[in-house]
């Protein structure tokens, strides 16, 4: 059993952290696994089906569906980075996480969440071009465009948030090693360091609002332009089809940013809101969007729905 270091023991360097998860729910927090475990299975299963459908169905080998595939891969990575460890804490009381493992988790979260946000931005741009400039769509949204955009997004979101976990990892952790969170979030871990962590907090704040904030503004502008273009369509059927196409993209985007903003504001509220609330929202933000995204796209996108039906029929003929 690993004991938490005393705050008085300033001579010992922390080599691992103890994840307390929900400080005020130690006796009952394991019941949350009844919600988290099925959602994890749903998220992994739904994204696996979506990826297999896009891979096997030749008609889905188009830029728009490649973006959905990228989104699914990001969702799976974020799920597997966070949720299995939380379930191990709930089921087997495996609260310890190594020093390097903690900051690797922090790095993945700080990198892939902005990448997912930027992917939503590209999907919004895809809808904008499809509705506002339909004649130019095939010449603008190409496979090369998706490749170049993916490289640019990964580079920007790798370089931008990178100093956050690096700055946190380079600090001197010589006091308590108890993380009052289910996740190695920068705020929860950095406050355990012995020195001043204002630079770490400031950089995270700036990087988050610069990357995610700019994405939100551009997505909002894209959909405002789309709504203006749709309102000018004289054909009611064309307007309905355009809104249906973009609606399937807009639902996951709204859910992603709404949950993220609620988490940020509840976290900033401090003692006015129980600490368990932002922790739970942070956990759900790594689980509900990955479970929701493939279902929404599968239900609202006719081509994907038909591809999934064909996939299940092929599996049925092969195994039954």
XYZ file of N, CA and C in Angstrom, residues 51-59 61 310-311 314-315 318:
45
model
N -15.689 3.394 -37.658
C -14.409 3.302 -38.362
C -14.407 2.142 -39.355
N -14.961 1.002 -38.953
C -15.030 -0.155 -39.849
C -15.920 0.146 -41.050
N -17.027 0.872 -40.806
C -17.939 1.216 -41.893
C -17.254 2.120 -42.919
N -16.573 3.145 -42.439
C -15.881 4.068 -43.342
C -14.754 3.359 -44.085
N -14.084 2.422 -43.417
C -12.969 1.705 -44.046
C -13.450 0.746 -45.136
N -14.567 0.048 -44.882
C -14.998 -1.003 -45.804
C -15.914 -0.495 -46.914
N -16.630 0.605 -46.672
C -17.585 1.105 -47.664
C -16.899 2.093 -48.595
N -16.756 1.715 -49.857
C -16.024 2.540 -50.827
C -16.684 3.892 -51.047
N -18.015 3.946 -50.941
C -18.719 5.214 -51.172
C -18.435 6.245 -50.076
N -15.383 6.802 -48.905
C -13.992 7.233 -49.013
C -13.936 8.639 -49.611
N -25.047 -2.475 -44.117
C -24.294 -3.409 -44.953
C -23.211 -4.124 -44.152
N -22.557 -3.388 -43.236
C -21.508 -3.989 -42.408
C -22.073 -5.084 -41.523
N -22.958 -8.152 -43.535
C -21.773 -8.928 -43.903
C -21.268 -9.744 -42.718
N -21.322 -9.148 -41.512
C -20.928 -9.877 -40.303
C -21.900 -11.027 -40.006
N -21.204 -13.856 -42.265
C -19.893 -14.478 -42.034
C -19.884 -15.342 -40.767
